[in-house]
Amino acid sequence: MYDRRRFRLAVVDNDQLTLTMLTLLVRRDLPEVDVTWACRRGRDAVARCLSADSRPDVLLVDMSLEGLSGVEVCRQVRAATADVALIGVTSFSLEHYAADALAAGAQCVMDKARVKDVCEAAVALANGRMPRTRYVSELTAAQSHALLAKHEGTGADIDSATRSATAPAAVVSLTEREREVMRLCAQGRSSREIGEMLGVGESSVKTYVMRAAKKLGARNRTQAVAEWLMLQD
């Protein structure tokens, strides 16, 4: 199961009981893996991931963190480094978080109650393999990092006329609102965050993403973001 490689794993979850239990269960199922730290705040997790002294190889990220959201933790870590494998975990609907988390740089999103499966995914990622799970990114950590790092904040100071004049036909076919939604998706923003920023409902944001993905020839949100970013070059 270890593929002959030890690795460091960390956990961030805002519920202390869940954090303690998840840490204990991971240590039970992966006794040779170093669980280097566990914390309850997203900002602390980001800071530790960005420090060479405390950076884990794999981070389990609770999707329903308070304060800095789990999606935002993934976005900030992935924009800064490709050296941390990110596994989003939740006890709620996977469908609710999957698209946003994968677009923000997570490698997969899983049910936190299925600890054995989460551990197997961690081992796979630590050894350069993609996990066998339903909600998994089509991009490697390095590819996600390159896209997010290069386009962090892209488009904030460029007006729509300029973008329309220089963008390829696939981008021009998008409505102004669809382009705005894709720009925010590329920054790793969740559907809820985008909805709040644009003054629309979360379901409307998902509809815009679906329409944009179809026009870009993408099968899902993650692929749509990748296509959108490549078309900006």
CSV table of C-alpha atoms in Angstrom, one decimal:
chain,number,residue,atom,x,y,z
A,1,MET,CA,0.0,0.0,0.0
A,2,TYR,CA,2.9,2.4,0.7
A,3,ASP,CA,4.7,1.8,-2.6
A,4,ARG,CA,7.9,1.8,-0.6
A,5,ARG,CA,7.7,5.5,0.1
A,6,ARG,CA,7.0,7.2,3.4
A,7,PHE,CA,5.3,10.5,3.3
A,8,ARG,CA,3.9,13.3,5.5
A,9,LEU,CA,0.2,13.9,5.9
A,10,ALA,CA,-1.7,16.7,7.5
A,11,VAL,CA,-5.4,17.4,8.3
A,12,VAL,CA,-7.5,20.6,8.6
A,13,ASP,CA,-11.0,20.2,10.0
A,14,ASN,CA,-13.0,22.8,12.0
A,15,ASP,CA,-14.6,20.3,14.3
A,16,GLN,CA,-12.3,19.2,17.1
A,17,LEU,CA,-13.9,15.8,17.6
A,18,THR,CA,-13.8,15.0,13.9
A,19,LEU,CA,-10.3,16.2,13.7
A,20,THR,CA,-9.2,14.0,16.5
A,21,MET,CA,-11.0,10.9,15.2
A,22,LEU,CA,-9.9,11.4,11.6
A,23,THR,CA,-6.3,11.8,12.8
A,24,LEU,CA,-6.4,8.6,14.9
A,25,LEU,CA,-8.0,6.6,12.1
A,26,VAL,CA,-5.5,7.7,9.6
A,27,ARG,CA,-2.7,6.8,11.9
A,28,ARG,CA,-4.3,3.4,12.5
A,29,ASP,CA,-4.7,2.7,8.7
A,30,LEU,CA,-1.3,4.3,7.7
A,31,PRO,CA,1.0,3.5,10.7
A,32,GLU,CA,4.1,4.2,8.6
A,33,VAL,CA,3.0,7.6,7.4
A,34,ASP,CA,3.9,10.7,9.4
A,35,VAL,CA,0.8,12.7,10.4
A,36,THR,CA,2.8,15.8,10.9
A,37,TRP,CA,0.1,18.2,12.1
A,38,ALA,CA,-3.7,18.8,12.4
A,39,CYS,CA,-5.4,22.1,12.8
A,40,ARG,CA,-8.9,23.7,12.8
A,41,ARG,CA,-8.4,26.9,10.8
A,42,GLY,CA,-7.9,27.2,7.1
A,43,ARG,CA,-5.5,30.1,7.4
A,44,ASP,CA,-3.2,28.1,9.7
A,45,ALA,CA,-3.3,25.2,7.2
A,46,VAL,CA,-2.3,27.4,4.3
A,47,ALA,CA,0.5,29.0,6.3
A,48,ARG,CA,1.9,25.6,7.3
A,49,CYS,CA,1.6,24.3,3.7
A,50,LEU,CA,3.6,27.3,2.4
A,51,SER,CA,6.4,26.8,4.9
A,52,ALA,CA,9.1,24.4,3.9
A,53,ASP,CA,9.5,23.3,7.5
A,54,SER,CA,5.9,22.2,8.0
A,55,ARG,CA,4.8,21.4,4.4
A,56,PRO,CA,3.1,18.0,4.1
A,57,ASP,CA,3.1,15.8,1.1
A,58,VAL,CA,-0.7,15.3,1.4
A,59,LEU,CA,-3.3,17.6,3.0
A,60,LEU,CA,-6.8,16.5,3.9
A,61,VAL,CA,-9.1,19.5,3.6
A,62,ASP,CA,-12.5,19.7,5.3
A,63,MET,CA,-14.8,21.4,2.7
A,64,SER,CA,-17.0,23.1,5.3
A,65,LEU,CA,-14.4,25.0,7.1
A,66,GLU,CA,-15.5,28.2,8.8
A,67,GLY,CA,-13.7,31.5,8.0
A,68,LEU,CA,-11.4,30.5,5.1
A,69,SER,CA,-13.4,27.9,3.2
A,70,GLY,CA,-12.0,24.5,2.2
A,71,VAL,CA,-12.2,25.6,-1.4
A,72,GLU,CA,-10.2,28.7,-0.7
A,73,VAL,CA,-7.6,26.7,1.2
A,74,CYS,CA,-7.2,24.5,-1.8
A,75,ARG,CA,-6.9,27.6,-4.1
A,76,GLN,CA,-4.4,29.4,-2.0
A,77,VAL,CA,-2.2,26.3,-1.5
A,78,ARG,CA,-2.4,25.2,-5.1
A,79,ALA,CA,-1.6,28.7,-6.5
A,80,ALA,CA,1.5,28.8,-4.4
A,81,THR,CA,2.8,25.2,-4.8
A,82,ALA,CA,2.4,21.9,-6.6
A,83,ASP,CA,4.2,20.0,-3.8
A,84,VAL,CA,1.1,19.4,-1.7
A,85,ALA,CA,-1.5,16.8,-2.8
A,86,LEU,CA,-4.9,18.1,-1.8
A,87,ILE,CA,-7.8,15.8,-0.9
A,88,GLY,CA,-11.1,17.5,-0.2
A,89,VAL,CA,-13.1,15.6,2.4
A,90,THR,CA,-16.7,16.2,3.6
A,91,SER,CA,-19.5,14.5,5.5
A,92,PHE,CA,-22.0,16.4,3.3
A,93,SER,CA,-22.9,16.0,-0.4
A,94,LEU,CA,-19.9,15.4,-2.6
A,95,GLU,CA,-21.7,16.9,-5.5
A,96,HIS,CA,-22.1,20.2,-3.7
A,97,TYR,CA,-18.3,20.7,-3.3
A,98,ALA,CA,-16.7,18.6,-6.0
A,99,ALA,CA,-16.7,21.0,-9.0
A,100,ASP,CA,-15.5,24.0,-7.0
A,101,ALA,CA,-12.8,22.1,-5.1
A,102,LEU,CA,-11.4,20.5,-8.3
A,103,ALA,CA,-11.3,23.8,-10.1
A,104,ALA,CA,-9.4,25.2,-7.1
A,105,GLY,CA,-6.7,22.6,-7.4
A,106,ALA,CA,-7.8,19.7,-5.3
A,107,GLN,CA,-6.9,16.3,-6.8
A,108,CYS,CA,-10.1,14.7,-5.5
A,109,VAL,CA,-13.1,15.1,-3.2
A,110,MET,CA,-14.1,12.2,-1.0
A,111,ASP,CA,-16.5,11.2,1.8
A,112,LYS,CA,-14.6,11.7,5.1
A,113,ALA,CA,-16.4,8.7,6.7
A,114,ARG,CA,-14.7,6.4,4.2
A,115,VAL,CA,-11.3,6.7,5.9
A,116,LYS,CA,-9.8,3.6,4.3
A,117,ASP,CA,-10.6,5.0,0.8
A,118,VAL,CA,-9.2,8.4,1.7
A,119,CYS,CA,-6.0,6.7,2.9
A,120,GLU,CA,-5.7,4.8,-0.3
A,121,ALA,CA,-6.1,8.0,-2.3
A,122,ALA,CA,-3.4,9.7,-0.2
A,123,VAL,CA,-1.0,6.8,-0.9
A,124,ALA,CA,-1.7,7.0,-4.6
A,125,LEU,CA,-1.2,10.7,-4.8
A,126,ALA,CA,2.0,10.6,-2.7
A,127,ASN,CA,3.4,8.1,-5.1
A,128,GLY,CA,2.5,10.0,-8.3
A,129,ARG,CA,-0.7,8.0,-9.1
A,130,MET,CA,-4.2,9.2,-9.6
A,131,PRO,CA,-6.7,7.9,-7.0
A,132,ARG,CA,-9.5,5.6,-8.0
A,133,THR,CA,-12.5,7.6,-6.9
A,134,ARG,CA,-15.5,9.3,-8.5
A,135,TYR,CA,-14.6,12.9,-8.1
A,136,VAL,CA,-11.0,13.3,-9.3
A,137,SER,CA,-9.3,16.1,-11.2
A,138,GLU,CA,-8.2,15.6,-14.8
A,139,LEU,CA,-5.3,17.8,-14.1
A,140,THR,CA,-2.1,17.0,-12.2
A,141,ALA,CA,-1.1,19.2,-9.2
A,142,ALA,CA,1.6,20.7,-11.4
A,143,GLN,CA,-0.8,21.6,-14.2
A,144,SER,CA,-3.3,23.1,-11.7
A,145,HIS,CA,-0.5,25.1,-10.0
A,146,ALA,CA,0.7,26.4,-13.4
A,147,LEU,CA,-2.7,27.6,-14.3
A,148,LEU,CA,-3.7,29.1,-11.0
A,149,ALA,CA,-0.3,30.7,-10.4
A,150,LYS,CA,-0.1,32.2,-13.9
A,151,HIS,CA,-3.7,33.6,-13.9
A,152,GLU,CA,-4.1,34.6,-10.3
A,153,GLY,CA,-6.2,37.8,-10.6
A,154,THR,CA,-6.1,37.7,-14.4
A,155,GLY,CA,-8.6,40.0,-16.0
A,156,ALA,CA,-9.3,42.3,-13.1
A,157,ASP,CA,-7.9,45.3,-14.9
A,158,ILE,CA,-8.9,44.3,-18.5
A,159,ASP,CA,-12.2,45.6,-19.8
A,160,SER,CA,-14.6,43.4,-21.7
A,161,ALA,CA,-14.1,45.2,-25.0
A,162,THR,CA,-10.4,44.5,-25.0
A,163,ARG,CA,-11.0,40.8,-24.1
A,164,SER,CA,-13.6,40.5,-26.8
A,165,ALA,CA,-11.3,42.0,-29.4
A,166,THR,CA,-8.4,39.7,-28.7
A,167,ALA,CA,-10.1,36.5,-27.6
A,168,PRO,CA,-10.5,33.4,-29.9
A,169,ALA,CA,-13.9,32.6,-31.3
A,170,ALA,CA,-14.7,30.1,-28.6
A,171,VAL,CA,-14.4,32.8,-25.9
A,172,VAL,CA,-16.2,35.4,-28.0
A,173,SER,CA,-19.2,33.1,-28.2
A,174,LEU,CA,-19.6,33.3,-24.4
A,175,THR,CA,-21.8,36.0,-23.0
A,176,GLU,CA,-20.3,38.7,-20.9
A,177,ARG,CA,-21.7,37.1,-17.7
A,178,GLU,CA,-20.4,33.7,-18.7
A,179,ARG,CA,-16.9,35.2,-19.3
A,180,GLU,CA,-17.1,36.9,-15.9
A,181,VAL,CA,-18.1,33.6,-14.2
A,182,MET,CA,-15.2,31.7,-16.0
A,183,ARG,CA,-12.7,34.4,-14.9
A,184,LEU,CA,-13.8,34.0,-11.3
A,185,CYS,CA,-13.8,30.2,-11.6
A,186,ALA,CA,-10.2,30.4,-12.9
A,187,GLN,CA,-9.3,32.2,-9.6
A,188,GLY,CA,-10.6,29.2,-7.7
A,189,ARG,CA,-13.7,30.9,-6.4
A,190,SER,CA,-16.6,28.7,-5.4
A,191,SER,CA,-20.0,28.9,-6.9
A,192,ARG,CA,-21.3,30.4,-3.7
A,193,GLU,CA,-18.6,33.1,-3.6
A,194,ILE,CA,-19.1,33.9,-7.3
A,195,GLY,CA,-22.9,34.2,-6.7
A,196,GLU,CA,-22.3,36.6,-3.8
A,197,MET,CA,-19.8,38.7,-5.9
A,198,LEU,CA,-22.2,38.9,-8.9
A,199,GLY,CA,-25.4,39.2,-6.9
A,200,VAL,CA,-27.0,36.0,-8.3
A,201,GLY,CA,-27.9,32.6,-6.9
A,202,GLU,CA,-25.5,29.7,-6.6
A,203,SER,CA,-27.7,27.7,-9.0
A,204,SER,CA,-27.5,30.5,-11.6
A,205,VAL,CA,-23.7,30.4,-11.4
A,206,LYS,CA,-23.7,26.6,-12.0
A,207,THR,CA,-25.9,27.2,-15.0
A,208,TYR,CA,-23.5,29.8,-16.4
A,209,VAL,CA,-20.6,27.4,-15.9
A,210,MET,CA,-22.5,24.6,-17.7
A,211,ARG,CA,-23.3,26.8,-20.6
A,212,ALA,CA,-19.7,28.1,-20.9
A,213,ALA,CA,-18.3,24.6,-20.7
A,214,LYS,CA,-20.5,23.5,-23.6
A,215,LYS,CA,-19.3,26.4,-25.7
A,216,LEU,CA,-15.7,25.7,-24.8
A,217,GLY,CA,-16.1,22.0,-25.7
A,218,ALA,CA,-15.4,20.9,-22.1
A,219,ARG,CA,-17.1,18.0,-20.3
A,220,ASN,CA,-17.0,19.5,-16.8
A,221,ARG,CA,-16.0,22.6,-14.8
A,222,THR,CA,-12.4,21.6,-14.3
A,223,GLN,CA,-11.8,21.1,-18.0
A,224,ALA,CA,-13.7,24.3,-18.8
A,225,VAL,CA,-11.4,26.3,-16.5
A,226,ALA,CA,-8.3,24.7,-18.2
A,227,GLU,CA,-9.7,25.5,-21.7
A,228,TRP,CA,-10.6,29.1,-20.6
A,229,LEU,CA,-7.1,29.8,-19.3
A,230,MET,CA,-5.4,28.3,-22.3
A,231,LEU,CA,-7.5,30.5,-24.6
A,232,GLN,CA,-6.4,33.6,-22.7
A,233,ASP,CA,-2.8,33.2,-23.8
